[in-house]
Short mmCIF file of C-alpha atoms in Angstrom, two decimals:
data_model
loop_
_atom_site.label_atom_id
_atom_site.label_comp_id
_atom_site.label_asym_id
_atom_site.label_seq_id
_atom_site.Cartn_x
_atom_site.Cartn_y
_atom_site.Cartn_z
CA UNK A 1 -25.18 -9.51 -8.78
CA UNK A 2 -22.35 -7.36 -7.74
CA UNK A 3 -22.57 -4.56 -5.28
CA UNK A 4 -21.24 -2.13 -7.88
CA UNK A 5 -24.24 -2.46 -9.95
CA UNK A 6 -26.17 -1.23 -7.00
CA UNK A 7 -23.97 1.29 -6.59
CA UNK A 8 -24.73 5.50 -8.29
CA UNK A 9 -21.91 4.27 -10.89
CA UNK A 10 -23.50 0.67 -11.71
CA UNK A 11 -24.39 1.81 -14.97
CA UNK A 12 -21.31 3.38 -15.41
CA UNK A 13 -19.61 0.32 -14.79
CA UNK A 14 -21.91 -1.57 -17.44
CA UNK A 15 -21.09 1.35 -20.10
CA UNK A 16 -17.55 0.32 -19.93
CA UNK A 17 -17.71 -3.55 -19.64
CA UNK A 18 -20.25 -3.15 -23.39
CA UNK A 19 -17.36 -0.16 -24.47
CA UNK A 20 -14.26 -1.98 -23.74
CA UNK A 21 -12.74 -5.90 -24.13
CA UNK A 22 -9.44 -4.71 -21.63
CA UNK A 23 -9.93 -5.35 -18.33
CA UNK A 24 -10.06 -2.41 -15.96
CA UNK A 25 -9.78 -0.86 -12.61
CA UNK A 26 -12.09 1.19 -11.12
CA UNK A 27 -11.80 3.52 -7.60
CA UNK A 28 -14.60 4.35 -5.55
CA UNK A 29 -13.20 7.95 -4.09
CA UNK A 30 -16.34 8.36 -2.47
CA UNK A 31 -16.03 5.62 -0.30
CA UNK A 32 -12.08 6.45 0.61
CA UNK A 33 -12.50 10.14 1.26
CA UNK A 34 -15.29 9.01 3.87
CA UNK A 35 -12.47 5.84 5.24
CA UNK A 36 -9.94 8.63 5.78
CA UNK A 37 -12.31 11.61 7.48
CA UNK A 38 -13.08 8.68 9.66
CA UNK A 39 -9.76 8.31 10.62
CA UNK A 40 -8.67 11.61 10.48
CA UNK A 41 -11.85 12.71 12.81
CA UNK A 42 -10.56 10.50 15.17
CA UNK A 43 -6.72 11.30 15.47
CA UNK A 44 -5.21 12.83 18.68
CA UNK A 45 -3.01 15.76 17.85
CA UNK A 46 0.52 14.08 18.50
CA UNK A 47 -0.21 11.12 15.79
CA UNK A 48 0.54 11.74 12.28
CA UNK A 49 -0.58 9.68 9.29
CA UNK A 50 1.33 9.05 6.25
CA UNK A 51 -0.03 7.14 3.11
CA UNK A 52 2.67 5.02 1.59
CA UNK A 53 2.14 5.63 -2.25
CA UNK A 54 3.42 2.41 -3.52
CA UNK A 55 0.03 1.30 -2.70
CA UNK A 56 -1.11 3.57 -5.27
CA UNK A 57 0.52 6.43 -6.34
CA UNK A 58 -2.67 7.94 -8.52
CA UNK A 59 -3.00 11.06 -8.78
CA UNK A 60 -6.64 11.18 -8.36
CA UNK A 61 -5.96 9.09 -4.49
CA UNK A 62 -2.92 10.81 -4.10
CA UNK A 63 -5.19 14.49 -4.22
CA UNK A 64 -7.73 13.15 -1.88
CA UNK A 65 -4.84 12.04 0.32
CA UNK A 66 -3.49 15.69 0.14
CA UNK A 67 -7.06 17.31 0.82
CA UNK A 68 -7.41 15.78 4.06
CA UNK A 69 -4.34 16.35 5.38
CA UNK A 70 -2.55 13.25 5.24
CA UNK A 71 1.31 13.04 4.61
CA UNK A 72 2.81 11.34 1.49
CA UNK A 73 5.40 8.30 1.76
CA UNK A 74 7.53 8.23 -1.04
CA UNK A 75 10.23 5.83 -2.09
CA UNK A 76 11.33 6.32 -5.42
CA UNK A 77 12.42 9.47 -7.56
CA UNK A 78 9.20 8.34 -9.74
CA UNK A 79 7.20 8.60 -6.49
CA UNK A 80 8.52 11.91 -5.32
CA UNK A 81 7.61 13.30 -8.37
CA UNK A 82 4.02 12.06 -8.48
CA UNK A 83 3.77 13.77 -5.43
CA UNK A 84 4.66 16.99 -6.26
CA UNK A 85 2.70 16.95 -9.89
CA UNK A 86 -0.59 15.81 -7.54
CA UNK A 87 0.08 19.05 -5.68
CA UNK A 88 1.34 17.68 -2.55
CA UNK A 89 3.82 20.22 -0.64
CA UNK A 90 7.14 19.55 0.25
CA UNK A 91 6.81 19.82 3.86
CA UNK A 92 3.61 17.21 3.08
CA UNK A 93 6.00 14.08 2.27
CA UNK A 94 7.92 11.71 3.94
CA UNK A 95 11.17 10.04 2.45
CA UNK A 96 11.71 6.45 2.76
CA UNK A 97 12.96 3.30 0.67
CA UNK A 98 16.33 1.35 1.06
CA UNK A 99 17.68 2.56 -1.96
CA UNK A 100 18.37 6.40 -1.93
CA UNK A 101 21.17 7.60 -4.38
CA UNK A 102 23.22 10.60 -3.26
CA UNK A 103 22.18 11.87 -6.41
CA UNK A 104 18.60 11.56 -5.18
CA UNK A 105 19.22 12.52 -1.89
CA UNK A 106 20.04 15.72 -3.81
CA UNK A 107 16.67 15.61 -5.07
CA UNK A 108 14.61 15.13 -1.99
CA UNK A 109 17.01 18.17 -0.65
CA UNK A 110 16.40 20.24 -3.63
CA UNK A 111 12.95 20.27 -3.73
CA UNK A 112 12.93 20.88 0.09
CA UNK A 113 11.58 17.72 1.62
CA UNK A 114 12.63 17.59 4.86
CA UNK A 115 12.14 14.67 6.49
CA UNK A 116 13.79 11.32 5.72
CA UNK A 117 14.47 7.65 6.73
CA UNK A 118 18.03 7.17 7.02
CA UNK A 119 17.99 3.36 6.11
CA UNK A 120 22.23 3.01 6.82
CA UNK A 121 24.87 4.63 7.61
CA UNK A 122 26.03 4.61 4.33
CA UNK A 123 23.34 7.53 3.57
CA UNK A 124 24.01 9.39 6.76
CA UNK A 125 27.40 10.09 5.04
CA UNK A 126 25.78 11.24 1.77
CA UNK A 127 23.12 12.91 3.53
CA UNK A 128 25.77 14.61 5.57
CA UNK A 129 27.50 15.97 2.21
CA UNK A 130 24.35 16.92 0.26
CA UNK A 131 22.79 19.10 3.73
CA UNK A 132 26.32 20.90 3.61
CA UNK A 133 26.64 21.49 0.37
CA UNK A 134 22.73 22.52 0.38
CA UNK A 135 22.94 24.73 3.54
CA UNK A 136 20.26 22.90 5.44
CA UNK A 137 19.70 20.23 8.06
CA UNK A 138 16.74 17.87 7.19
CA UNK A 139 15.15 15.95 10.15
CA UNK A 140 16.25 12.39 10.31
CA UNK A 141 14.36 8.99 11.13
CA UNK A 142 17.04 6.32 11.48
CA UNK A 143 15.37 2.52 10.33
CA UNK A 144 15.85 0.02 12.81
CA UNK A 145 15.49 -3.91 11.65
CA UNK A 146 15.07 -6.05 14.97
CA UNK A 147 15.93 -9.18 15.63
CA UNK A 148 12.12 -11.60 15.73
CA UNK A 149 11.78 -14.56 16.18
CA UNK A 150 8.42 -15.38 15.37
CA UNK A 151 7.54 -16.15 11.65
CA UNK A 152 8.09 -14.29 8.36
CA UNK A 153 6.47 -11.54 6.39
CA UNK A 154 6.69 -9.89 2.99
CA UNK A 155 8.33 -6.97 5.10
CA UNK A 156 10.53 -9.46 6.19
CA UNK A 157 9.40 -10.39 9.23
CA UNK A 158 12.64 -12.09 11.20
CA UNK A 159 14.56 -12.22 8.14
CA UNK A 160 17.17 -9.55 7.08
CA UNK A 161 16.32 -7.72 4.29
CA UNK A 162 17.54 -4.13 3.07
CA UNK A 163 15.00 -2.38 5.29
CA UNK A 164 17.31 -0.12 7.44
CA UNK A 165 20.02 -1.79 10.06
CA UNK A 166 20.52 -3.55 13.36
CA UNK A 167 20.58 -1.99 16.35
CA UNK A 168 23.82 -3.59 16.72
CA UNK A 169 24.76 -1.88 13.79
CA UNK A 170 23.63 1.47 14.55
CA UNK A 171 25.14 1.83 17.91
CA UNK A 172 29.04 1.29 15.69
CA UNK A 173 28.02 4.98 14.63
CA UNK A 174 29.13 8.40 16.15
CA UNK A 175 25.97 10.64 15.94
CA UNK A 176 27.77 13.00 17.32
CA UNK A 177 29.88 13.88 13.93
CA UNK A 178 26.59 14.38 11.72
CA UNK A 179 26.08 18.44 12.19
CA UNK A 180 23.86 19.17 9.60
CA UNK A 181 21.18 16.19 10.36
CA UNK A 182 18.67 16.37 12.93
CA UNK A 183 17.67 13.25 14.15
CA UNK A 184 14.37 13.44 15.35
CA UNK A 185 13.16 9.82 16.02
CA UNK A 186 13.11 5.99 14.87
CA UNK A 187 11.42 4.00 12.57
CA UNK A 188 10.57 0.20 12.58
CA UNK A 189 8.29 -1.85 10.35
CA UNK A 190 8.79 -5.27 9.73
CA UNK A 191 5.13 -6.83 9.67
CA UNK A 192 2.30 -6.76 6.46
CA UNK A 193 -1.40 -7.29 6.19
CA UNK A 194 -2.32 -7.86 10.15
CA UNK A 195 -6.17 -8.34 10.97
CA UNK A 196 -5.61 -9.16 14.73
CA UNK A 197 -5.83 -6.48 17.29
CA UNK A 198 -3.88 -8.85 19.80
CA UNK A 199 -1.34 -9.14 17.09
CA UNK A 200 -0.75 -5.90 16.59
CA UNK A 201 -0.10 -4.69 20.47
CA UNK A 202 2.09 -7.63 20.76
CA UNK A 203 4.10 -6.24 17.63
CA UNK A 204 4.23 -3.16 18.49
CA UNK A 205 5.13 -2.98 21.95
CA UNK A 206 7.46 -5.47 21.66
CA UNK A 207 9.09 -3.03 18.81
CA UNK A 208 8.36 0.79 20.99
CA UNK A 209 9.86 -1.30 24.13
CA UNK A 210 13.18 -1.52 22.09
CA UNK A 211 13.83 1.38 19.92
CA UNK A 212 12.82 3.44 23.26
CA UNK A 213 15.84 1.43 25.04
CA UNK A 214 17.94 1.70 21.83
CA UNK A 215 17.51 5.76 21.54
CA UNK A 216 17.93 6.28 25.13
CA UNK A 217 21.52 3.75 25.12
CA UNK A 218 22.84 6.06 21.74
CA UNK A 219 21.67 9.76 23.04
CA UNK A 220 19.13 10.06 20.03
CA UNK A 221 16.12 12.09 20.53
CA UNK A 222 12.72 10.14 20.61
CA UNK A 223 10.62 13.00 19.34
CA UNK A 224 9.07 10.78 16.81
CA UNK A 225 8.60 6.97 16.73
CA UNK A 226 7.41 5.65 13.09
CA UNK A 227 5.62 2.21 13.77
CA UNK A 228 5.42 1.74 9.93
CA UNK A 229 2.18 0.17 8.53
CA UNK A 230 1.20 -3.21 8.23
CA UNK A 231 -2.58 -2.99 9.56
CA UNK A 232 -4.33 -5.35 7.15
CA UNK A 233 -7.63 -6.16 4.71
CA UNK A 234 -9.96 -9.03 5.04
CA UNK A 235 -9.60 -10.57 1.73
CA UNK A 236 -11.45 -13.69 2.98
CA UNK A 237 -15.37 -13.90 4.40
CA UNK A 238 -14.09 -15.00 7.79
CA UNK A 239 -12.04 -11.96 8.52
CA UNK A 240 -13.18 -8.65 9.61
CA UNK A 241 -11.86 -4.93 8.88
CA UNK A 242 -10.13 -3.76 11.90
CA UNK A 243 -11.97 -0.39 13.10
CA UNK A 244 -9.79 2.85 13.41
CA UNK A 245 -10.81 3.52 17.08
CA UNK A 246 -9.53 0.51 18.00
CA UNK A 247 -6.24 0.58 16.30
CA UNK A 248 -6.25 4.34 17.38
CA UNK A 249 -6.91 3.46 21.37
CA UNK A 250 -3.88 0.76 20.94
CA UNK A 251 -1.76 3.61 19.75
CA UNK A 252 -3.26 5.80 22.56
CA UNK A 253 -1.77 2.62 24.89
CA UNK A 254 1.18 2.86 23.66
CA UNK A 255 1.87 6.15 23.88
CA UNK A 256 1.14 6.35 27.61
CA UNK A 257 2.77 3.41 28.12
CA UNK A 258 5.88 4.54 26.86
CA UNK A 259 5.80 8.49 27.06
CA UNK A 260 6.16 8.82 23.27
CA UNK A 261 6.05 12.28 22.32
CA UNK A 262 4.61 11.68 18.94
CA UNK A 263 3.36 8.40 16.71
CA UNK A 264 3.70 8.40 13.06
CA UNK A 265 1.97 5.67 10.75
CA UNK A 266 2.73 5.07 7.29
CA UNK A 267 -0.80 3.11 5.93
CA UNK A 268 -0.91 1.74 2.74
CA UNK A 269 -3.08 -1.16 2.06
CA UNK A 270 -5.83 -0.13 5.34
CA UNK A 271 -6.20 3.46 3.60
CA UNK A 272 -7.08 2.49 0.07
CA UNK A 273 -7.39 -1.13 -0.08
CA UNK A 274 -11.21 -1.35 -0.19
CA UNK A 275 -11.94 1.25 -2.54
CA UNK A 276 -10.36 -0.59 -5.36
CA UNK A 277 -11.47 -2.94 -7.82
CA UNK A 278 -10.63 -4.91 -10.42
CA UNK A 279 -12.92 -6.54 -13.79
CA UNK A 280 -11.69 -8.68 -16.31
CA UNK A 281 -13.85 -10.80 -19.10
CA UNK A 282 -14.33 -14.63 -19.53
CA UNK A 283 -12.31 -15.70 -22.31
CA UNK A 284 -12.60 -19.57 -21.79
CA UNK A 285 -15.13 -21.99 -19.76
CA UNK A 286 -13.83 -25.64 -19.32
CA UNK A 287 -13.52 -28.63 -17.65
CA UNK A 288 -9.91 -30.13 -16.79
CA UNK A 289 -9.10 -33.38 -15.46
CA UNK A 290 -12.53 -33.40 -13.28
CA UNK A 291 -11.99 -29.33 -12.27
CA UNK A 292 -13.87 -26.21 -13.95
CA UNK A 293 -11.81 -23.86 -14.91
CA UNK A 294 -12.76 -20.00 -16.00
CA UNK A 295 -9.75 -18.18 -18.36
CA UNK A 296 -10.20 -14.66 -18.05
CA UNK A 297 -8.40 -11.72 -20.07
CA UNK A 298 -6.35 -10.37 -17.36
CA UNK A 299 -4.65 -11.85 -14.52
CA UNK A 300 -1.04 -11.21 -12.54
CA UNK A 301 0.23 -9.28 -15.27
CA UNK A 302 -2.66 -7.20 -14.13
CA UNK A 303 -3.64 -8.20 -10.41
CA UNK A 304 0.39 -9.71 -8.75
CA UNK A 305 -0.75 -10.31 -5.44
CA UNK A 306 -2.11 -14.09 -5.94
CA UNK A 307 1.02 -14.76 -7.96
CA UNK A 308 3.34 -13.48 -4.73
CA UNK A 309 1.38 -14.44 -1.45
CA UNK A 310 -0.30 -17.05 -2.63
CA UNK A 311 -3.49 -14.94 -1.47
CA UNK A 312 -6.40 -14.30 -3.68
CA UNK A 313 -8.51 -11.15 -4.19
CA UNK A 314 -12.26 -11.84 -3.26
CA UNK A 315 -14.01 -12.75 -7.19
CA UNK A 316 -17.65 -12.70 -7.85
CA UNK A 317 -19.54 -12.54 -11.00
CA UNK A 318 -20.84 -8.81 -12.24
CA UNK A 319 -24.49 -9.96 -13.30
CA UNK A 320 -27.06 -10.61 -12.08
CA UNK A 321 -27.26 -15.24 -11.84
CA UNK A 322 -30.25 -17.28 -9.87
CA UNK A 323 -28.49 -20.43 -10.62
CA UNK A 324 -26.60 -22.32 -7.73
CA UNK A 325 -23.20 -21.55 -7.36
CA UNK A 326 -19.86 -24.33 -8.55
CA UNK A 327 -15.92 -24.18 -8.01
CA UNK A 328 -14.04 -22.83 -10.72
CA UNK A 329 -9.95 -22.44 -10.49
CA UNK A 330 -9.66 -18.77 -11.92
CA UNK A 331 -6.37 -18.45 -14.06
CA UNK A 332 -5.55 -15.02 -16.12
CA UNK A 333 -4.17 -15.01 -19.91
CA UNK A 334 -0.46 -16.03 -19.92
CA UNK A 335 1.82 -19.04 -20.74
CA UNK A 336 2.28 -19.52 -17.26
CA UNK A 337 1.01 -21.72 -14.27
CA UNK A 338 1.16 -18.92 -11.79
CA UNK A 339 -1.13 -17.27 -13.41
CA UNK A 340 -3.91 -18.73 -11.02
CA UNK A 341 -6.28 -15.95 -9.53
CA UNK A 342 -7.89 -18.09 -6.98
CA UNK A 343 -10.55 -21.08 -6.22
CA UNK A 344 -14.08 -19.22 -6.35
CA UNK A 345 -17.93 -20.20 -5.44
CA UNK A 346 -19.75 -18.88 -8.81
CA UNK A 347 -22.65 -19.39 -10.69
CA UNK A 348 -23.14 -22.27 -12.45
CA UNK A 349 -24.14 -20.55 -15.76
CA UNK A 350 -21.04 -18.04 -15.43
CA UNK A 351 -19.66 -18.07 -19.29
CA UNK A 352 -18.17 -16.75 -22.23
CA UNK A 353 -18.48 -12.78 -22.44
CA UNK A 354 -19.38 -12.43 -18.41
CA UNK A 355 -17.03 -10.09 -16.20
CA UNK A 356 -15.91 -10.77 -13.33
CA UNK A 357 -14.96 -8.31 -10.08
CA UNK A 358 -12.00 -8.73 -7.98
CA UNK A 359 -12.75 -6.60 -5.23
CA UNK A 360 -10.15 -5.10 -1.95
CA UNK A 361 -8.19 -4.56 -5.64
CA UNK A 362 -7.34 -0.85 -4.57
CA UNK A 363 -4.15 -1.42 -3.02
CA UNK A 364 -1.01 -2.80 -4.52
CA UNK A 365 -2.22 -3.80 -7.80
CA UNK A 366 -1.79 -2.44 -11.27
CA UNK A 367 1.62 -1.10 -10.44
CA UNK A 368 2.66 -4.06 -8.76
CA UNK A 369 1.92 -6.20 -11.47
CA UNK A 370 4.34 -7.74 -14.80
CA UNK A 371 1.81 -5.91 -17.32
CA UNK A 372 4.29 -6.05 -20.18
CA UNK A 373 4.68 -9.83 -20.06
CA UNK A 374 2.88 -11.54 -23.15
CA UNK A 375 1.93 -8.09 -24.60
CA UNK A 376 -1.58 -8.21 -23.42
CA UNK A 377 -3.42 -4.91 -23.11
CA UNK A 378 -2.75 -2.94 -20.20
CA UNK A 379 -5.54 -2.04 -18.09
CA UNK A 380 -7.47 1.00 -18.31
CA UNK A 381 -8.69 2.74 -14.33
CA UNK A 382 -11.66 4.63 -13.60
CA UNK A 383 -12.96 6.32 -10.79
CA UNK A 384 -15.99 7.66 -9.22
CA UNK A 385 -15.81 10.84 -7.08
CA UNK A 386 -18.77 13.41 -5.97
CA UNK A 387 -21.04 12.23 -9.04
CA UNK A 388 -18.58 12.01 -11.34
CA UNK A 389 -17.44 9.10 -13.31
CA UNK A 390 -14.19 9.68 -14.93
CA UNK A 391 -11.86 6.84 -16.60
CA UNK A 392 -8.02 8.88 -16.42
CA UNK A 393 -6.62 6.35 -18.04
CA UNK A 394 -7.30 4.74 -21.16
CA UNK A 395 -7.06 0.87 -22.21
CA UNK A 396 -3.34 0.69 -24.21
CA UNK A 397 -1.80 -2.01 -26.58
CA UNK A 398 1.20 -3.55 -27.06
CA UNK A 399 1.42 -1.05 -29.96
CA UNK A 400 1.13 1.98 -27.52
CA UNK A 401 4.60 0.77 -25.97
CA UNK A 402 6.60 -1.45 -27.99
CA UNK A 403 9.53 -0.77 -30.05
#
């Protein structure tokens, strides 16, 4: 049996599986509002934590984010504006993102956030023009992508990508002319989904050891270093979640190390990741060329991650089963091979009509899924917070959105 059905909301969760035929997600809030008091308990006063919303910009997380004092990332006009509807103040958010229009530059100005990751020079010259013409001077993060030579991420890794600029590249411009930017700091992050203490110090002292030479060589003040994200999830049984004292003593390190003034940290995946999951029905149980095979009625248009890593959410079956477990290939509902969930340990009786739970699901998944492809039915989300079981958002058909 799942732990959710142990859980206050188990029967909750049943109420909706016997309700509903869409699959669903569903957020324990309880359990992240306790992960983040955790984390913020333990802060020193000169780190500040930001929680990148592309992990999941609800506006139910995004609230609980606000309450306890964490900063918003945003990288998208659609993203700044979820912010501010969820109540989050100005001053509260952080700008960031390759692709920043003047035209939204103007936005992020207008509604007076002021603090932004200058990706290229390119948008220090429109940020230039829109400060001017606004009469302000916004505090400035300028991205650095370093050179590393030591295997690839979905950040990027060694690889360029259009996550800020070289160092090289970056030292071509004349700070000096930029009078209505302050340019408080730099920003790196180049690295996703690390479960390895060792790993991390390596990365990031390797990456403070540079951008402290690189600010010091171009006359930039180092008032705040952004280290980015990247701490990871176990979504396999022989990985462990990294504790926050730990990761917060390596920062401590760091900071000595170096002098830093002040540490930011923009967490996506560590901060909500766990409280998420996701439960979809058995449409199909067969046997194919020697392997079992479960269809369910929601996959990557739903759940992307398998689909783009290659890495699959941890599966088990809802019920209650005493029977021994088999290996079933898990593949979602469309005309595609990729739609392949995983290779799963599950009861041998597991059939037509069961649900199954995708769990770590609370990071990165409905919104960066294909949910339109096929015209299946989108997913509906619930959540669970202080006794309360509430489903915001409803399942909707391809009626609800096609023209």
């Amino acid at each position: 049996m799942s732990k959710l059905l142990q859980a206050p909301y188990g029967e909750n969760i049943l109420k909706t599986t016997k309700k509903q035929d869409s699959p669903f997600y569903f957020y324990d809030l309880d359990f992240l509002e306790k992960h983040l008091s955790y984390m913020s308990e333990t802060l020193h006063e000169d780190f500040k934590l930001w929680y990148a919303c592309k992990a999941n910009p609800m506006s139910a997380i995004l609230k609980v984010f606000r309450n306890l004092g964490f900063g918003i990332d945003v990288a998208s006009q659609g993203e700044l504006d979820q912010a501010l509807r969820s109540g989050v103040k100005p001053n509260g958010i952080l700008s960031t993102g390759p692709a920043k229009s003047q035209q939204y530059l103007e936005s992020l100005i207008d509604y007076d956030v002021r603090v932004i990751v200058a990706e290229s020079i390119n948008q220090l010259h429109d940020l230039e023009e829109v400060s001017k013409n606004f009469l302000t001077k916004p505090d400035l993060l300028l991205r650095v992508q370093l050179e590393w030579h030591e295997g690839t991420s979905v950040l990027g890794g060694d690889k360029i990508t259009p996550f800020g600029i070289g160092i090289d590249d970056w030292k071509k411009c004349d700070f000096s002319t930029f009078e209505n930017l302050n340019i408080i700091g730099v920003h790196a992050f180049q690295w996703g989904n690390l479960l390895n203490l060792g790993d991390l110090e390596t990365i990031w002292d390797k990456t403070t050891e540079r951008l402290v030479e690189f600010a010091s060589e171009s006359g930039i003040k180092l008032d705040v270093l952004d280290l980015g994200g990247g701490i990871g999830i176990p979504y396999h049984q022989e990985n462990q979640q990294l504790d926050f004292k730990d990761i917060h003593q390596l920062l401590l390190k760091i900071k000595n190390k170096y002098e830093l003034k002040k540490i930011w940290m923009e967490l996506g995946r560590y901060a909500v990741g766990e409280c998420g999951h996701y439960l979809a029905k058995v449409i199909d149980v067969k046997t194919v060329r020697g392997k079992q095979l479960i269809v369910l009625n929601g996959g990557i248009n739903h759940l992307a991650r398998p689909a783009l890593t290659n890495q699959f959410f941890p599966c088990e079956l809802l019920r209650e089963s005493n029977l021994p477990s088999s290996s079933y290939q898990v593949h979602g509902p469309l005309c595609t091979a990729l739609d392949y969930l995983g290779t799963f340990e599950l009861p041998r009786d597991t059939q037509v009509g069961d649900w199954l739970v995708f769990s770590q699901a609370g990071a990165y998944g409905f919104t960066e899924a294909m949910p339109f492809f096929l015209c299946h039915d989108l997913p509906s989300e619930s959540i669970y917070y202080r006794g309360n079981y509430m489903a915001p958002r409803p399942p909707k058909t391809s009626a609800d959105w096609m023209i």
